[in-house]
CSV table of C-alpha atoms in Angstrom, one decimal:
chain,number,residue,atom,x,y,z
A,4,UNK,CA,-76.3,50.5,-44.5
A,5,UNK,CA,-74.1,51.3,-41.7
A,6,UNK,CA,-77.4,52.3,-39.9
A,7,UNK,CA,-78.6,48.9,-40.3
A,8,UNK,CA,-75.7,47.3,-38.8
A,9,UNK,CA,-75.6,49.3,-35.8
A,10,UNK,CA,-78.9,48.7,-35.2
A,11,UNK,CA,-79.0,44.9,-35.8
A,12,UNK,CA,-75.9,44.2,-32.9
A,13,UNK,CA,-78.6,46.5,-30.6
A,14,UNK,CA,-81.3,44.0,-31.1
A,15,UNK,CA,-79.7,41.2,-30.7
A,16,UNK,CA,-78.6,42.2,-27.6
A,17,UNK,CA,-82.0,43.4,-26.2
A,18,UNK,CA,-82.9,39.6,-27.5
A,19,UNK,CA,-80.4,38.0,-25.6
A,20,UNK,CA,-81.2,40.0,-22.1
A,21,UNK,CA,-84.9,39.3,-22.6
A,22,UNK,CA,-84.2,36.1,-23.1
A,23,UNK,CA,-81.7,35.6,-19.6
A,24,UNK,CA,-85.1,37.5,-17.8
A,25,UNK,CA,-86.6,34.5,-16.9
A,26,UNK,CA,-83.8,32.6,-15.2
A,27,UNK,CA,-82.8,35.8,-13.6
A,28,UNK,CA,-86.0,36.5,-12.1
A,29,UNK,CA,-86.4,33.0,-11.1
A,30,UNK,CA,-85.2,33.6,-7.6
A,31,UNK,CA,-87.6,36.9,-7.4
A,32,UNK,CA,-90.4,34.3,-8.4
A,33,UNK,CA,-91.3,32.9,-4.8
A,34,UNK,CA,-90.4,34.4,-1.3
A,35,UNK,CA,-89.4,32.4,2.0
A,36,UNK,CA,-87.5,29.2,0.4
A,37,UNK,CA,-84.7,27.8,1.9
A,38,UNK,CA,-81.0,28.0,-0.3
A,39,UNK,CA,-81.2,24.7,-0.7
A,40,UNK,CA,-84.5,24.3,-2.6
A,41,UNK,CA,-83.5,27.6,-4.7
A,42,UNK,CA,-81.8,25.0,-7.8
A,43,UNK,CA,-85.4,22.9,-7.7
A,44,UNK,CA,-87.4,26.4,-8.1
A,45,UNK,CA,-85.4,27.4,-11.1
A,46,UNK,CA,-86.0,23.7,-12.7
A,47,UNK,CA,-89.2,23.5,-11.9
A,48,UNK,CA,-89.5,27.1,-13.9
A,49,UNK,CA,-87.6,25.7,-16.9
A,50,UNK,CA,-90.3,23.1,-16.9
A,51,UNK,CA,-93.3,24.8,-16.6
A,52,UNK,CA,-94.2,22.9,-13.5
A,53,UNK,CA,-94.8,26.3,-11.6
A,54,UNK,CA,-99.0,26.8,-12.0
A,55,UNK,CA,-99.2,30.9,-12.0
A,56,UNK,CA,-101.1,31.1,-8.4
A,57,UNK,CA,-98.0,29.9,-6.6
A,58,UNK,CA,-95.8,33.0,-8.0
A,59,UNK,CA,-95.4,35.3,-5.1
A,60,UNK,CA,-96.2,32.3,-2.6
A,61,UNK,CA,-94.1,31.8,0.8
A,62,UNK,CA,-92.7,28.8,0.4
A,63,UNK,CA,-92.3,28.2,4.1
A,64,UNK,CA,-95.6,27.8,4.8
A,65,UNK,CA,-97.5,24.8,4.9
A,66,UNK,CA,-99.1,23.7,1.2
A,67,UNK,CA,-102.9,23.1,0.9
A,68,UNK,CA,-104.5,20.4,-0.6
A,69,UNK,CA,-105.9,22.6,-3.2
A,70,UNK,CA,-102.3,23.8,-4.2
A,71,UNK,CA,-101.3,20.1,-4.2
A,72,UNK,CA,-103.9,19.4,-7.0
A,73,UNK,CA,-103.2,22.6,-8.9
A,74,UNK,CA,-99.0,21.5,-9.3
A,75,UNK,CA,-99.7,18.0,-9.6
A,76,UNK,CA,-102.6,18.8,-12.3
A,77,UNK,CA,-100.6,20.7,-14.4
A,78,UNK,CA,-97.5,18.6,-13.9
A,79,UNK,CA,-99.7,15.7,-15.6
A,80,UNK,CA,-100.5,17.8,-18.7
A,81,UNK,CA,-97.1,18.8,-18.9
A,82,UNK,CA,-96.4,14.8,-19.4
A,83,UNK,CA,-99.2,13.4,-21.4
A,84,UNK,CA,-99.2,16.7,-23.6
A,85,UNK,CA,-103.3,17.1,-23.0
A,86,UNK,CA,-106.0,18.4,-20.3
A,87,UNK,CA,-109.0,16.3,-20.0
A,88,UNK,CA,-112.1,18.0,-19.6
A,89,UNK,CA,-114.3,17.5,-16.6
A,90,UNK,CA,-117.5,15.0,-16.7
A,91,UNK,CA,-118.8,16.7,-13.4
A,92,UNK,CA,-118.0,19.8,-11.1
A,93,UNK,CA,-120.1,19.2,-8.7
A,94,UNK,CA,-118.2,16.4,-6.8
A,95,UNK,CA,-117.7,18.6,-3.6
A,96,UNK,CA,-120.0,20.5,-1.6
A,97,UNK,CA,-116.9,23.1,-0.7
A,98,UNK,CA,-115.6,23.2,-4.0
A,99,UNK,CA,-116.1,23.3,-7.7
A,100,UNK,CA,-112.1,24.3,-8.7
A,101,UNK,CA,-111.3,23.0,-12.3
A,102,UNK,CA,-107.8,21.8,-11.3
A,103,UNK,CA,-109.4,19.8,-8.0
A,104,UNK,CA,-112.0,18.5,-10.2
A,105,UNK,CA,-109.5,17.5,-13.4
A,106,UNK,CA,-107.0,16.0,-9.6
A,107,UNK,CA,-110.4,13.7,-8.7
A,108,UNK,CA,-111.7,12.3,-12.1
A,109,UNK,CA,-107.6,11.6,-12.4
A,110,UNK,CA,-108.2,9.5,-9.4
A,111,UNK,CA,-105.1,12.0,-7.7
A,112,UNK,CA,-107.2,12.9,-4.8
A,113,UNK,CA,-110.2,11.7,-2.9
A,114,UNK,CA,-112.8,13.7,-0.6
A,115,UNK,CA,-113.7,13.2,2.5
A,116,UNK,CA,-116.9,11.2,3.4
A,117,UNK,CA,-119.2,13.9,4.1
A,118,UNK,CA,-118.9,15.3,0.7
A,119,UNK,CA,-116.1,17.9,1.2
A,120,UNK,CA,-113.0,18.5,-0.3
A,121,UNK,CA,-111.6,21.2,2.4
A,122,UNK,CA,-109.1,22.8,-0.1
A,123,UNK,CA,-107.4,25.0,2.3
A,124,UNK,CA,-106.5,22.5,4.7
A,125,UNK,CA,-102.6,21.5,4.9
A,126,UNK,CA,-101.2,18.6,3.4
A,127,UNK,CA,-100.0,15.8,5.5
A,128,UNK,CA,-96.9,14.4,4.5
A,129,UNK,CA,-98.6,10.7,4.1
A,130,UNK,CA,-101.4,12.6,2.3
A,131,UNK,CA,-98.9,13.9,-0.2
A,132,UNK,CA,-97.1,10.2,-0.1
A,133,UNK,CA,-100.5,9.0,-1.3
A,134,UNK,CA,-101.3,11.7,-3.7
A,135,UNK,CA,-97.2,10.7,-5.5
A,136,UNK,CA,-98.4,7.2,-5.7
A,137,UNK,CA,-102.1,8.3,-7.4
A,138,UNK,CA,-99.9,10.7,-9.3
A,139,UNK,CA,-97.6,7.8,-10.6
A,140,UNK,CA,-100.4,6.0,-11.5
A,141,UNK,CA,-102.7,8.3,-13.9
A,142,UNK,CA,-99.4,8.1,-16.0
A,143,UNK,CA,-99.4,4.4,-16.0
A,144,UNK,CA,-96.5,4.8,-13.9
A,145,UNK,CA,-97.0,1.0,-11.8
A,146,UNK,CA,-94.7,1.6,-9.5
A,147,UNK,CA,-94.3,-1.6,-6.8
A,148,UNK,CA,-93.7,-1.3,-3.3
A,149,UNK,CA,-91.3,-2.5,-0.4
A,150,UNK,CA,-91.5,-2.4,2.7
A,151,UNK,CA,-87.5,-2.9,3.4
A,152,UNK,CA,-87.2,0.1,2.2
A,153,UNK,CA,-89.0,1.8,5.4
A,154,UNK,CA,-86.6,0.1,7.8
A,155,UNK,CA,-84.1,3.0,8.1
A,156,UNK,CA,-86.7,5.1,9.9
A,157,UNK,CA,-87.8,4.5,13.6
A,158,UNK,CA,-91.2,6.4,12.5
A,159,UNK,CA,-92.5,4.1,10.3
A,160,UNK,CA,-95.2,2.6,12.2
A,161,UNK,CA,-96.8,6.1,12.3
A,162,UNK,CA,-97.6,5.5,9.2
A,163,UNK,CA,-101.8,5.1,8.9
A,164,UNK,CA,-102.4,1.5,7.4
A,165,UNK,CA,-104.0,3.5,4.3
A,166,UNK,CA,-100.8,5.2,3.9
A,167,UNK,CA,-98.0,2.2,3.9
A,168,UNK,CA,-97.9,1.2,0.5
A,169,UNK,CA,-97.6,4.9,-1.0
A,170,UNK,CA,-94.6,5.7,1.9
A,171,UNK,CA,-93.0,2.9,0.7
A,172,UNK,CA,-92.8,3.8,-2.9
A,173,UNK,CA,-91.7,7.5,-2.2
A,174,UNK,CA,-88.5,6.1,-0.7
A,175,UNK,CA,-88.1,3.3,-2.8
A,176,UNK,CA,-88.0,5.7,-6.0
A,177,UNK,CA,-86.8,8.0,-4.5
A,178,UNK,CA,-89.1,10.8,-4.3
A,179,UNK,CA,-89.2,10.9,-0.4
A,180,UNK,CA,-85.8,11.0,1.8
A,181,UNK,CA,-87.1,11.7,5.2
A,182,UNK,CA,-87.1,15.0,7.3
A,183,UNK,CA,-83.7,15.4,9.3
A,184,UNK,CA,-84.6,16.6,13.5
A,185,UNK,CA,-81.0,16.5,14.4
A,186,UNK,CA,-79.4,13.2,14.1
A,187,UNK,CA,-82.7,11.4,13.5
A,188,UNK,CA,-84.3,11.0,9.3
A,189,UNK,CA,-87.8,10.1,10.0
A,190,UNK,CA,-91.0,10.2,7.8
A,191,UNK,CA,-92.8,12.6,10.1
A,192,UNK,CA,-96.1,11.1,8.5
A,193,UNK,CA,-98.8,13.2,10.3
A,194,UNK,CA,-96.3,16.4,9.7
A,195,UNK,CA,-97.4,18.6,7.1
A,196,UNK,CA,-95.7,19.1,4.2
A,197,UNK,CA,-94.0,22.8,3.7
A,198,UNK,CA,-94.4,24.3,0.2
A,199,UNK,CA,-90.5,24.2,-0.8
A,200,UNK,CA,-90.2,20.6,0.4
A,201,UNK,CA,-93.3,19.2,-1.1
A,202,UNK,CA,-92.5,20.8,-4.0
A,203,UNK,CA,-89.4,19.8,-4.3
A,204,UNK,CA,-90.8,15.9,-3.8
A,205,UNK,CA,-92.7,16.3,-6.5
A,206,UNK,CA,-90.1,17.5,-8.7
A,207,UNK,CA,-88.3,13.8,-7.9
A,208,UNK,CA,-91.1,12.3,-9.1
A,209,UNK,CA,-92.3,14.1,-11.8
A,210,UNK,CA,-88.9,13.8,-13.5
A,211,UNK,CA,-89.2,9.6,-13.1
A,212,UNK,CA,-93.2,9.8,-14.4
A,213,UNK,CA,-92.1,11.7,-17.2
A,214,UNK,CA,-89.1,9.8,-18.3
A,215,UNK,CA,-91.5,6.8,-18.2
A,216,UNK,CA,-94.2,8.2,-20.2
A,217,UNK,CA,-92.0,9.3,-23.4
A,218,UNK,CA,-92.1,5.7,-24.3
A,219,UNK,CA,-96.2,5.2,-24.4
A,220,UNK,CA,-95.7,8.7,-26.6
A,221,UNK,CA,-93.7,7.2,-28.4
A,222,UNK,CA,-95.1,3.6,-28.4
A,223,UNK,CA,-95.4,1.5,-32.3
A,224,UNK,CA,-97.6,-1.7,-32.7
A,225,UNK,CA,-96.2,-4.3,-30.8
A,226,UNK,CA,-98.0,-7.9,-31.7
A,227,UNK,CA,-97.9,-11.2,-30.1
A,228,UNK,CA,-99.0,-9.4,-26.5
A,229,UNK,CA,-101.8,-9.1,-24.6
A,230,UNK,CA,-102.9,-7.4,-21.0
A,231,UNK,CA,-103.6,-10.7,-19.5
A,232,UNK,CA,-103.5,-13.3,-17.3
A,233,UNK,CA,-103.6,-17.1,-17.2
A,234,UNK,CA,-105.0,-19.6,-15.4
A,235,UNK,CA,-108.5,-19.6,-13.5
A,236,UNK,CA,-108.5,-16.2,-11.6
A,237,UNK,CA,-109.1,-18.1,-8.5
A,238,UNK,CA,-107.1,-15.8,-5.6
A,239,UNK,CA,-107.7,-18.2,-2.7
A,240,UNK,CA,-109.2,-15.2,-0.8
A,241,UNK,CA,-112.8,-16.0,0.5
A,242,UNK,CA,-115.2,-13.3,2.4
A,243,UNK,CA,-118.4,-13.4,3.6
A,244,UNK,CA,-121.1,-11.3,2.8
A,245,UNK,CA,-124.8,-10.9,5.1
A,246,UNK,CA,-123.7,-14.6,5.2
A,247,UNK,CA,-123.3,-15.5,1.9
A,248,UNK,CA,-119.3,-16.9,0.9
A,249,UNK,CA,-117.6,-15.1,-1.8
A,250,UNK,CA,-114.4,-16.6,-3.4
A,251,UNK,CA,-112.3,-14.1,-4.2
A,252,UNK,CA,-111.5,-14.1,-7.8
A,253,UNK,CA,-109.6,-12.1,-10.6
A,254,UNK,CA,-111.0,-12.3,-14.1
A,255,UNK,CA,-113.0,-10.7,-16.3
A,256,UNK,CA,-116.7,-11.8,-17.7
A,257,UNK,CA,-118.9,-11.1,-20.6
A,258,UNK,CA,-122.5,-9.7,-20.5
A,259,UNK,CA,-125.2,-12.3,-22.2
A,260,UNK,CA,-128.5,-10.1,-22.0
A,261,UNK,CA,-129.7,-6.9,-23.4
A,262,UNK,CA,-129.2,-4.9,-19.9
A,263,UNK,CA,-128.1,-6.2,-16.6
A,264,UNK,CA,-128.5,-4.5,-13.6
A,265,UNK,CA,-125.8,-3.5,-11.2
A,266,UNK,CA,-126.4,-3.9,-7.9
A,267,UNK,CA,-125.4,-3.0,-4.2
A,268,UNK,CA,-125.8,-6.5,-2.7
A,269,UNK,CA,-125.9,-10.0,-4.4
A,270,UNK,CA,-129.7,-9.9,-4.4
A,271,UNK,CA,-132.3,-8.7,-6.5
A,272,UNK,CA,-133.8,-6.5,-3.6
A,273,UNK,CA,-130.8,-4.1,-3.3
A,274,UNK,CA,-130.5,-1.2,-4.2
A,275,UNK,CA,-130.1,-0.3,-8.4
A,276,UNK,CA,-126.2,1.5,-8.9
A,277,UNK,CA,-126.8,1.1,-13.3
A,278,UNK,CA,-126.8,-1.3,-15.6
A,279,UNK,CA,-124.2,-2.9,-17.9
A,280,UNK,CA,-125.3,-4.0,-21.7
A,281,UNK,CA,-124.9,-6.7,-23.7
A,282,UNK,CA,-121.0,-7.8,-24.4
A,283,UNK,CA,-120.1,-5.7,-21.4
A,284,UNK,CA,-116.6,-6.2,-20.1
A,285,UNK,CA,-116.7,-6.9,-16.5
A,286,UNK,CA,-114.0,-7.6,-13.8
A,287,UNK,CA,-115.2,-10.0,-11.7
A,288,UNK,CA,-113.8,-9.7,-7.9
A,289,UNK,CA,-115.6,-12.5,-6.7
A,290,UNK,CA,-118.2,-15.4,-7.0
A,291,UNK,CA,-121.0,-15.9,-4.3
A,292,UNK,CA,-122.4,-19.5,-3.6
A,293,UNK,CA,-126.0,-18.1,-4.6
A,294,UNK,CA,-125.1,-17.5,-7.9
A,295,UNK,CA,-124.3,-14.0,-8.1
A,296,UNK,CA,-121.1,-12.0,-9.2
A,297,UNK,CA,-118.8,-9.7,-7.3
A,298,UNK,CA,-117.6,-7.2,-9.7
A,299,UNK,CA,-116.0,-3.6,-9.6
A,300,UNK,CA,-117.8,-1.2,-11.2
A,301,UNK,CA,-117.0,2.7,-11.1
A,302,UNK,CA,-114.3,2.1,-8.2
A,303,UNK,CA,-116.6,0.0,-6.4
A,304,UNK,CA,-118.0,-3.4,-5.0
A,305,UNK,CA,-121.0,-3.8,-6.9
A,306,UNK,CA,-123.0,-7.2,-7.8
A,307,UNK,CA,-124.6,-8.5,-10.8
A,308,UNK,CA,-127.0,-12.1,-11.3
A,309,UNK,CA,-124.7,-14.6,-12.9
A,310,UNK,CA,-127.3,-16.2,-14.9
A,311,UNK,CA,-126.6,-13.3,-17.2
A,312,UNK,CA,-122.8,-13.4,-17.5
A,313,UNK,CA,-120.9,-15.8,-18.9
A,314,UNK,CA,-116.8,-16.8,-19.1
A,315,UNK,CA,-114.8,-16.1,-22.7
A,316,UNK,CA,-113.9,-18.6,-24.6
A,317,UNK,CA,-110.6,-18.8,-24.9
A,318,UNK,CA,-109.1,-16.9,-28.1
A,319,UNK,CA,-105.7,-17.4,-30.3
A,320,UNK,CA,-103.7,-14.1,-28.8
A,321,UNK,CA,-101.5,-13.5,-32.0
A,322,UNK,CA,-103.3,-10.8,-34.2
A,323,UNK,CA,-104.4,-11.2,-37.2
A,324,UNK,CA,-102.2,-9.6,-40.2
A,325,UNK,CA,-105.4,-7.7,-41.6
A,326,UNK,CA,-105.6,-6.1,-38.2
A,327,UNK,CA,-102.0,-5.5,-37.6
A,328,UNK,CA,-102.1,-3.2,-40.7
A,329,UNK,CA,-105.4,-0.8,-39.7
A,330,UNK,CA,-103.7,-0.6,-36.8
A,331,UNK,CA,-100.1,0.4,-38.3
A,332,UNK,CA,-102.4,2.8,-40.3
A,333,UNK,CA,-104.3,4.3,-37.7
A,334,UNK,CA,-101.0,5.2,-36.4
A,335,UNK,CA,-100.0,7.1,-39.7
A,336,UNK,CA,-102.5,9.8,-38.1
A,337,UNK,CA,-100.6,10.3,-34.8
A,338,UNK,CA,-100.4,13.9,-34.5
A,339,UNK,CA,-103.7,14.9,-36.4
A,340,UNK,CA,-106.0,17.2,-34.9
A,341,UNK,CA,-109.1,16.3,-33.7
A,342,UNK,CA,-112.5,17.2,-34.8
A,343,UNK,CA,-116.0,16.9,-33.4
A,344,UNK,CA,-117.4,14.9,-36.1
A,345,UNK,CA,-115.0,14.4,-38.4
A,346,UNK,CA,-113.8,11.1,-40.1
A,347,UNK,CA,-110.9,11.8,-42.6
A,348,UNK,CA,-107.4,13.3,-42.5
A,349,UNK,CA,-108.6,16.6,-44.5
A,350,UNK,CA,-110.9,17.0,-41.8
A,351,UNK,CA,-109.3,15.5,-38.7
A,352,UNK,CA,-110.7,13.0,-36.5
A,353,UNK,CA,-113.1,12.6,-33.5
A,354,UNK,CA,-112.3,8.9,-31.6
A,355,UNK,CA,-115.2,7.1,-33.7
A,356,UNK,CA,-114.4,8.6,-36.9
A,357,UNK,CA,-110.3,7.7,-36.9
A,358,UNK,CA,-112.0,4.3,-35.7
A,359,UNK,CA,-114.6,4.3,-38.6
A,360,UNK,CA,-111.7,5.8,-41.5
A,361,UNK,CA,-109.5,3.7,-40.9
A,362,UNK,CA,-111.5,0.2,-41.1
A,363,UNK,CA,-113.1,1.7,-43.9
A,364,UNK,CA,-110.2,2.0,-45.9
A,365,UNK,CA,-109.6,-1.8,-45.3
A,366,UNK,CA,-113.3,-2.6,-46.4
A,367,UNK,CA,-115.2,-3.0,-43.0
A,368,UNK,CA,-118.0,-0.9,-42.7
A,369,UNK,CA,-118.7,0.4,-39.0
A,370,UNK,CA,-121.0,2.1,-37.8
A,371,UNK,CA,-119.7,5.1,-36.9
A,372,UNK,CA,-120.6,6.5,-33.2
A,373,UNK,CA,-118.9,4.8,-30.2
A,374,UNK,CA,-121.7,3.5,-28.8
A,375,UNK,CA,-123.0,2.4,-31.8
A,376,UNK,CA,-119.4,0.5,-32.8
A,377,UNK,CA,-119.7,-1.4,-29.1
A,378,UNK,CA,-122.1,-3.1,-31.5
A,379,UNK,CA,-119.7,-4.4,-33.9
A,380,UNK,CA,-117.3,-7.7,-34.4
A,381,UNK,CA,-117.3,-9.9,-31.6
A,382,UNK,CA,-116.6,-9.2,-27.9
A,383,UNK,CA,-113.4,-10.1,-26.3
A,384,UNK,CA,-112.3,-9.9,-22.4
A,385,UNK,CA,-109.3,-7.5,-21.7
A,386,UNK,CA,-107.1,-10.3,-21.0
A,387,UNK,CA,-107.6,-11.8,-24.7
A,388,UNK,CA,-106.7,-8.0,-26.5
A,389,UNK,CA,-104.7,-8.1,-29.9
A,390,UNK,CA,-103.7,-5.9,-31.9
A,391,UNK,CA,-106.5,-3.9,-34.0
A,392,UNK,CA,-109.2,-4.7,-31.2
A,393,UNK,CA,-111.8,-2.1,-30.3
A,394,UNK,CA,-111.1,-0.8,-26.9
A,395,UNK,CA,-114.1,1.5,-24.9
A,396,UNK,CA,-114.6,3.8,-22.6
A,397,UNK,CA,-117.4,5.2,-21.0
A,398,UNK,CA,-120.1,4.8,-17.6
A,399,UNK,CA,-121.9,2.4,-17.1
A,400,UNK,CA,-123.1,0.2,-20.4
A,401,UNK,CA,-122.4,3.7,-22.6
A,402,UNK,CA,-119.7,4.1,-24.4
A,403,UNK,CA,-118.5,7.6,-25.1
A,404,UNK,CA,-114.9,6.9,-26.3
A,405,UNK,CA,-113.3,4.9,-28.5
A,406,UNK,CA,-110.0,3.7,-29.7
A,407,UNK,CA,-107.4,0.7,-31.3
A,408,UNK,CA,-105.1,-1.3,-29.3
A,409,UNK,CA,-101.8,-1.4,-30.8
A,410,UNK,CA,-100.3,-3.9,-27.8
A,411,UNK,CA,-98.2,-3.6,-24.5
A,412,UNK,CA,-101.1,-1.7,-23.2
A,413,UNK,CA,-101.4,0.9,-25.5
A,414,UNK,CA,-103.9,2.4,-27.9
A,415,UNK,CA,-104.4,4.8,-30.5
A,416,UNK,CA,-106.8,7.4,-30.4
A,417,UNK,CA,-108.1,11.0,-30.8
A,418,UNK,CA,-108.2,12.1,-27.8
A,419,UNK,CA,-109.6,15.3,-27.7
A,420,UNK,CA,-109.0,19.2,-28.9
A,421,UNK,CA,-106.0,19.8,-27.1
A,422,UNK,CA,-103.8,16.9,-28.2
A,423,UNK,CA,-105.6,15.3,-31.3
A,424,UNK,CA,-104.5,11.8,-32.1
A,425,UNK,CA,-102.5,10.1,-29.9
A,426,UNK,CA,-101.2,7.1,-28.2
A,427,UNK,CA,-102.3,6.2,-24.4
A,428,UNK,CA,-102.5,4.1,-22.0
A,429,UNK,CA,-104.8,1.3,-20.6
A,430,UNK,CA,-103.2,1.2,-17.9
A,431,UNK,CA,-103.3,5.3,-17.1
A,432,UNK,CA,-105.8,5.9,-14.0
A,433,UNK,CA,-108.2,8.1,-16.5
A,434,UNK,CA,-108.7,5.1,-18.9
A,435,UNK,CA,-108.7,1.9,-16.2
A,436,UNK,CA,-111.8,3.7,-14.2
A,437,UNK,CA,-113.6,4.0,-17.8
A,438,UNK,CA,-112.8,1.2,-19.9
A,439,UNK,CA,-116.2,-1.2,-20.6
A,440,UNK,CA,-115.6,-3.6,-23.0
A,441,UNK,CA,-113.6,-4.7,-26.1
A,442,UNK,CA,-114.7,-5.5,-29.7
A,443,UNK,CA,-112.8,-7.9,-32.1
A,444,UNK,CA,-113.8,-6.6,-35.9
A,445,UNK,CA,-111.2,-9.0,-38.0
A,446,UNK,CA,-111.1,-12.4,-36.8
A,447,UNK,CA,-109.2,-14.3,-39.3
């Protein structure tokens, strides 16, 4: 016995120095940093916002655009608690790195035009004020910008145009407080960005994104909302087109025919981009005086003949009490692990099945692949969405995930493998750029 209890004060001491390694090596983790920055490094190691490539880095060096998508890539995961898994790879001509990849479908980053990423270049500061704004965003972070808040610094008009808006919210939130050259702050936009201070940006706004995002998490069925607007979606802003006006509009409109093409130009000679199916949910950008529509489609201007699309009909917004209660029980799953192909709790879930169980145990039969449930109930724009409603995503007229709004912009869903069931976003960057169309299965 006395053995025993010499040996057990031993262990618990070698526990508690293992466990006071990491903080203590924390200063050991990255070289060249500034004192100042050394209390950001050690949070962003308590956080796991440190990706493992950038151990051993100089931190006062410039930071790449590659290592820019890499930290705020994992930063993302850390919020939302799941990686998504690339559609493509082959976006780039330079590059075909998961976490740049995972940084463009996240709409995060863009290329260049000729089809290059150019991973190693540095990061301008207005670059990495873009990429916080992008970042904001594929949280369904909204922020709203001001330019007031620019005054203070005599550089602001180097700021490029494409720039502005993102500058303005980095200083507004905070995330951005200038670069000190004496007694002068300025935004130094077409500086670029050392690794400690980007860094410790990011920290700023990663710490607002994911204080923001623990209440979508966290989110219950709210009723009596929807997405939407009012009114008749006329903006007053008119363009003209190889000669044809376009009143600017902001609405969204329903496909009437089996398969519509989308085009590049509002004529039936231009070029094919894909086609749209039948109850299709499209946001309309404009309406040309030949008859066609201007909507977005994949991130783009795109056009589509307006003899096949057709305005909703206006809708009661309040939700049905049958389809308040699938969706309070869809919610009982949060948490569940997801499945390819399964449809019950012993199993787990992929997104049609929860979709498919769930109904089903109210007495609706769907069918049960996404594509297949696009198919199902009645069509409804985004701005008419209640509670229980059929929300998809997808490309073009294929729908390849589905889930259930539960209100304020949310839905329930199983996401994927490395989260399972959980609550999202409409408004997240990921889901906006994918969603197609709604489907209303209980009506009354």
């Amino acid at each position: 016995m006395k053995r025993k209890i010499r040996i057990i004060p031993l262990l618990l001491a070698a526990a508690l120095l293992l466990g006071t390694i990491p903080t203590a090596f924390a200063a050991d983790v990255c070289t060249g940093y500034s004192s100042w920055f050394e209390p950001s490094l050690r949070e962003m190691q308590e956080l796991n916002l440190l990706p493992d490539s950038f151990k051993g880095m100089d931190l006062s060096e410039d930071i790449s655009r590659g290592e820019m998508c890499e930290l705020a890539v994992q930063a993302l995961e850390q919020i939302t608690g799941y990686s998504i898994e690339p559609e493509r790879t082959d976006y780039f001509s330079d590059t075909s790195k998961d976490y740049i990849v995972k940084a463009y479908e996240l709409g995060i980053v863009e290329g260049y035009p000729d089809g290059t990423f150019r991973p190693n270049e540095p990061l301008s500061r207005q670059e990495f004020f873009q990429i916080m704004e992008n970042f904001c965003k594929a949280a369904a972070f909204l922020p709203e910008a001001d330019s007031s808040y620019l005054e203070k610094f005599d550089d602001r008009g180097d700021v490029a145009e494409w720039a502005q808006e993102a500058a303005e919210i980095c200083v507004k939130y905070g995330f951005v407080n200038g670069r000190g050259v004496g007694d002068v702050v300025g935004l130094m936009p077409e500086s670029n960005t050392l690794r400690q201070e980007a860094m410790a940006m990011f920290l700023r706004g990663f710490k607002s994104v994911n204080e923001y995002y623990y209440y979508i998490k966290n989110a219950q069925v709210t009723v009596d909302d929807n997405t939407g607007s009012t009114g008749d979606g006329m903006t007053g802003e008119n363009t003209v087109v190889d000669n044809v006006e376009i009143t600017g509009v902001d609405k969204h409109m329903m496909v009437t025919t089996d398969a519509l093409n989308v085009r590049s130009s509002w004529s039936s000679d231009s070029k094919i981009l894909g086609s749209v199916r039948y109850g299709a949910d499209l946001t309309v950008t404009g309406l040309c005086e030949n008859g066609w529509v201007q909507i977005l489609y994949k991130g783009q201007t795109a056009y589509v003949s307006g003899d096949y699309v057709t305005d909703y009909k206006e809708v009661d917004h309040t939700a049905t009490e049958g389809a308040v209660e699938v969706a309070n029980f869809a919610m009982t799953f949060v948490g569940y692990s997801y499945v390819y192909g399964g449809a019950s709790p012993s199993s787990g879930f992929d997104c049609s099945g929860l979709v498919y169980y769930c109904y089903g145990q109210f007495g609706y039969k769907l069918n049960r692949v996404a594509d297949d449930q696009m198919d199902n109930g009645t069509a409804v724009s985004y701005d008419s969405l209640q509670v229980g409603d059929l929300v998809f995503f997808g490309s073009g007229s294929y729908a390849n995930h589905v889930g259930i709004y539960i209100g304020n912009g949310n839905f329930v869903h199983a996401a994927n493998p490395s989260s399972g069931v959980r609550v999202s976003s409409l408004n997240e960057t990921y889901y906006a750029t994918r969603y197609i169309g709604a489907r209303r299965i209980i009506l009354n």
